[in-house]
mmCIF file of C-alpha atoms and ligand atoms in Angstrom:
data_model
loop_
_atom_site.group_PDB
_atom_site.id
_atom_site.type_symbol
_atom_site.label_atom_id
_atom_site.label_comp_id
_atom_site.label_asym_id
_atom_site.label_seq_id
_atom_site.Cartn_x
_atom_site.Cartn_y
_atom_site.Cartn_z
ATOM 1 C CA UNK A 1 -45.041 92.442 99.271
ATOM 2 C CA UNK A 2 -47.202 93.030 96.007
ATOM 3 C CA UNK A 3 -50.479 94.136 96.143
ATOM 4 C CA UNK A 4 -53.071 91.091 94.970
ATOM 5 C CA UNK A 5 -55.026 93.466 93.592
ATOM 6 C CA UNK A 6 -52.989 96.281 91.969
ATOM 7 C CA UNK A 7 -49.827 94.290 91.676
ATOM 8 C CA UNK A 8 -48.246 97.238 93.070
ATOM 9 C CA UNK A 9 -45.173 96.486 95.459
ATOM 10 C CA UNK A 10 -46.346 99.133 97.585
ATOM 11 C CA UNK A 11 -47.866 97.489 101.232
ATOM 12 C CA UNK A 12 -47.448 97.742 104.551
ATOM 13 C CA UNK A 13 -48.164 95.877 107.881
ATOM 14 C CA UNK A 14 -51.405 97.794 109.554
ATOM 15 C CA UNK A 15 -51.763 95.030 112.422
ATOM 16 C CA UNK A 16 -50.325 91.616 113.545
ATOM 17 C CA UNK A 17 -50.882 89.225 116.016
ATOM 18 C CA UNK A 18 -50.092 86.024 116.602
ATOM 19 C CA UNK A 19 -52.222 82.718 116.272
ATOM 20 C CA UNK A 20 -51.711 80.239 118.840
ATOM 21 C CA UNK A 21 -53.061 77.135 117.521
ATOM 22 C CA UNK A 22 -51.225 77.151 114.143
ATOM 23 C CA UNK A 23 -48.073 79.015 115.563
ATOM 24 C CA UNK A 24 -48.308 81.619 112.916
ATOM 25 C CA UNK A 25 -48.463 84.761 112.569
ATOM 26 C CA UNK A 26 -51.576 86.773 110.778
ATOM 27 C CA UNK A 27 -51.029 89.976 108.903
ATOM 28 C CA UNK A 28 -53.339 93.215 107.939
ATOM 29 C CA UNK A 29 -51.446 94.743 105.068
ATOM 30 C CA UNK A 30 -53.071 97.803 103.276
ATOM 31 C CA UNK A 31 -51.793 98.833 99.901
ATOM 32 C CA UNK A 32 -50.991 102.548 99.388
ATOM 33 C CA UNK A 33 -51.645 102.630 95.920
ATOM 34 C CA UNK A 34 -55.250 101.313 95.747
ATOM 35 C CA UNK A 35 -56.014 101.837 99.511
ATOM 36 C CA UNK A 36 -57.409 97.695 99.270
ATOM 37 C CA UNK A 37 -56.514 95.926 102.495
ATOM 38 C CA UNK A 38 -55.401 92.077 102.695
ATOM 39 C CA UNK A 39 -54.359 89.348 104.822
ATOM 40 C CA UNK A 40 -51.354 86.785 104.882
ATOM 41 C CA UNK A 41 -50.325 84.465 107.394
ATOM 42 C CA UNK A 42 -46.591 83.951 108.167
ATOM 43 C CA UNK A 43 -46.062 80.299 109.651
ATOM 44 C CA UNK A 44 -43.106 80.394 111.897
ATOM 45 C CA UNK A 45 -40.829 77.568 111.477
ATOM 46 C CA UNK A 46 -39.894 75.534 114.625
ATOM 47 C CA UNK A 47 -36.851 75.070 115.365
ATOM 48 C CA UNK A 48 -35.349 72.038 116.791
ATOM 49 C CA UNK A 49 -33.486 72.957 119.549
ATOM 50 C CA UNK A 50 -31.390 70.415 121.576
ATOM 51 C CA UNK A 51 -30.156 70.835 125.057
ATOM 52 C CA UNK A 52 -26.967 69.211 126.492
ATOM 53 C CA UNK A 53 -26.878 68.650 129.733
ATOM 54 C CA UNK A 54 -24.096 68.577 132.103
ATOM 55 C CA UNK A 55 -23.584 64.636 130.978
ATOM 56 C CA UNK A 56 -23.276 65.237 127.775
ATOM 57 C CA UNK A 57 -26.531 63.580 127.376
ATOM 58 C CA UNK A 58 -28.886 65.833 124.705
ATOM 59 C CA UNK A 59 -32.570 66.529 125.038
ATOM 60 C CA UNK A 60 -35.196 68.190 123.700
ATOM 61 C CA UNK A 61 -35.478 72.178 124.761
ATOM 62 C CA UNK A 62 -38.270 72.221 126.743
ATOM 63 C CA UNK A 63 -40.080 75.464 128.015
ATOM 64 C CA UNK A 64 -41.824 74.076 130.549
ATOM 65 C CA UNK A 65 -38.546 73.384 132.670
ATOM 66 C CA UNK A 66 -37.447 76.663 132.755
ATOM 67 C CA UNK A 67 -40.711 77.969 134.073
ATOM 68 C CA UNK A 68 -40.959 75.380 136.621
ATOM 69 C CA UNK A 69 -37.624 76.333 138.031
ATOM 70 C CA UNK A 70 -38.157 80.085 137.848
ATOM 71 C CA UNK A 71 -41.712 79.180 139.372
ATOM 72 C CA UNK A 72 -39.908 78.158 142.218
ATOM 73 C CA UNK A 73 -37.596 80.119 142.437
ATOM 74 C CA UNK A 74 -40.722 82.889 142.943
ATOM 75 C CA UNK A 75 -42.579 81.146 145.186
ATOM 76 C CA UNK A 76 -44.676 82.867 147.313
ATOM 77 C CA UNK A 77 -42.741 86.159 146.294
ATOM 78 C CA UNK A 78 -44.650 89.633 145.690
ATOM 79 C CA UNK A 79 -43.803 89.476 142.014
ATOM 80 C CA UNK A 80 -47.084 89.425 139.145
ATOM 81 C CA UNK A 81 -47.269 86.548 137.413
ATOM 82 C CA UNK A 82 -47.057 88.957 134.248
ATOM 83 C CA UNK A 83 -43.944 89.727 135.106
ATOM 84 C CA UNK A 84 -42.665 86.103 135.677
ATOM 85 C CA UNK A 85 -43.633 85.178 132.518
ATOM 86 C CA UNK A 86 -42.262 88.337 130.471
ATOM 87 C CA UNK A 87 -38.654 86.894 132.567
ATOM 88 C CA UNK A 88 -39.038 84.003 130.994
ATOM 89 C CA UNK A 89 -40.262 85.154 127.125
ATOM 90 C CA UNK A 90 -36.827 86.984 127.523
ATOM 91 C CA UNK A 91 -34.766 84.045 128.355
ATOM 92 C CA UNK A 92 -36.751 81.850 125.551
ATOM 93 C CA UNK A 93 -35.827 84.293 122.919
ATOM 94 C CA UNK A 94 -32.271 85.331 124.352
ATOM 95 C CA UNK A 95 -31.504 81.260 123.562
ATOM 96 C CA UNK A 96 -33.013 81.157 120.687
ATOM 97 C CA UNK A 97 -31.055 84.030 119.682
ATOM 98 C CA UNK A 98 -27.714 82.199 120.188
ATOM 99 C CA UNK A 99 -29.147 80.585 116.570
ATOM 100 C CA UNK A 100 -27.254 77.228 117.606
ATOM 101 C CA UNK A 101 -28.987 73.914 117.228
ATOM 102 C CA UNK A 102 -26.875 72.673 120.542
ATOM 103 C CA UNK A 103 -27.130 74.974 123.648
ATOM 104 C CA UNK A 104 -25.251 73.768 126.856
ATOM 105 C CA UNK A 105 -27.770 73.989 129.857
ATOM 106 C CA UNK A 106 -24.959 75.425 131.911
ATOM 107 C CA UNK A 107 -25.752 78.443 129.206
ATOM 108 C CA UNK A 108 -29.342 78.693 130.083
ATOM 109 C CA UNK A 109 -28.919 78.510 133.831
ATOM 110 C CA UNK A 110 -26.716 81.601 133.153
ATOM 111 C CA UNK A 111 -29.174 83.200 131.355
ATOM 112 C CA UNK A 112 -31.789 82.753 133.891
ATOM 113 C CA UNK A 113 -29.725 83.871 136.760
ATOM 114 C CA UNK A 114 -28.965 87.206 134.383
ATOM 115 C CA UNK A 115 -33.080 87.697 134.152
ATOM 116 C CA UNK A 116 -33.874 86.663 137.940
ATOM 117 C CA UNK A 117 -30.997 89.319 139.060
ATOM 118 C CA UNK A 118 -33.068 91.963 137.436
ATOM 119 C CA UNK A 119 -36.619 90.392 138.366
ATOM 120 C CA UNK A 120 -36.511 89.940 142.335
ATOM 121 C CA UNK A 121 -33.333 89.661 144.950
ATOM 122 C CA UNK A 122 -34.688 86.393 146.570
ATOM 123 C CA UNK A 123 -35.810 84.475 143.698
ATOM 124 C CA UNK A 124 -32.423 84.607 142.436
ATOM 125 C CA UNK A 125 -30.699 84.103 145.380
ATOM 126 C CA UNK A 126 -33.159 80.577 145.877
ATOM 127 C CA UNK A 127 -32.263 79.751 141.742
ATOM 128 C CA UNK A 128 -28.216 80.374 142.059
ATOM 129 C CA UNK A 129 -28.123 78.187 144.968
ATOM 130 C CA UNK A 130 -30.493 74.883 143.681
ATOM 131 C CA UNK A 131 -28.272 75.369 140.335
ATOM 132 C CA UNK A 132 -24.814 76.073 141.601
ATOM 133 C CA UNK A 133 -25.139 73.562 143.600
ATOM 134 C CA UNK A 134 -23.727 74.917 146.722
ATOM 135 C CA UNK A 135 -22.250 72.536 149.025
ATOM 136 C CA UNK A 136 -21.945 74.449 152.280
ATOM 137 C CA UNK A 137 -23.316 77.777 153.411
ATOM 138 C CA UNK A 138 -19.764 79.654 153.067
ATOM 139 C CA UNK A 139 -20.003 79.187 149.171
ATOM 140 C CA UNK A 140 -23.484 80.425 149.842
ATOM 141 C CA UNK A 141 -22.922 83.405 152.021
ATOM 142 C CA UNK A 142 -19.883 84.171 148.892
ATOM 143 C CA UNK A 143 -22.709 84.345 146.278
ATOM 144 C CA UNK A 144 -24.909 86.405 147.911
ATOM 145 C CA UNK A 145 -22.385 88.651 148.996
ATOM 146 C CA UNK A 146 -21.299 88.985 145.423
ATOM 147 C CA UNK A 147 -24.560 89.771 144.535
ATOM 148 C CA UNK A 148 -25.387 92.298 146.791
ATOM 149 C CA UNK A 149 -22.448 94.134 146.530
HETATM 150 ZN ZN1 ZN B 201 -53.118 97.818 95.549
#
């Protein structure tokens, strides 16, 4: 990036940080030639990301329901709420990774089950069984054996 007041192409990033309310991102650059610092903002774009559900039927990606699940999924477990929410910052940028406009859910219940594995036993064990929909307690007992194996 030039330099607004050298015109030098010679800058770099000294700090950035995020701000919430505008979802963008705000810049220190400092200019090695002239030593002048400066700021830009960097508005990051939203993208529209739809979810299909089992149904086929499509809606709107929706943060909120993957925290509520992993939420209670984590109930009452020993696990910082830090943590729980660094889980789920991984998922949210894992999908938006995939860079499609269309992501199956099946593909994000996958995803979470990957993160929760890692997080805490139980929690996972609690989120594989509300999403896998486990009719008995043999296909049950077949998951967790798998898991703990
Ligand atoms: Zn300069």
């Amino acid at each position: 990036m030039r330099c607004p007041f050298c015109d030098k192409d010679n800058t770099r990033v000294v700090d950035s940080r995020p701000v919430e309310e505008t979802n963008s991102i705000r810049r220190r650059r400092m200019c090695d030639s002239c030593g002048k610092r400066f700021t830009t903002y960097e508005r990051v774009e939203a993208i529209p990301l739809v979810i299909i559900k089992k149904d086929q039927s499509r809606e709107q990606y929706d943060r909120g329901k993957i925290e509520a699940g992993i939420m209670r999924a984590c109930y009452k477990r020993p696990i910082p709420v830090e943590k729980i929410e660094e889980c789920i910052d991984a998922i949210e940028s894992e999908i938006f990774n995939l860079e499609d406009r269309e992501v199956e859910s099946t593909k994000v219940g996958e995803l979470v089950m990957e993160h929760l594995k890692e997080l805490d036993a139980v929690a996972y064990v609690r989120f594989a069984s509300v999403y896998r929909e486990f009719k008995d307690v043999n296909t049950f007992m077949d998951e967790l054996k798998k898991f703990l194996k």
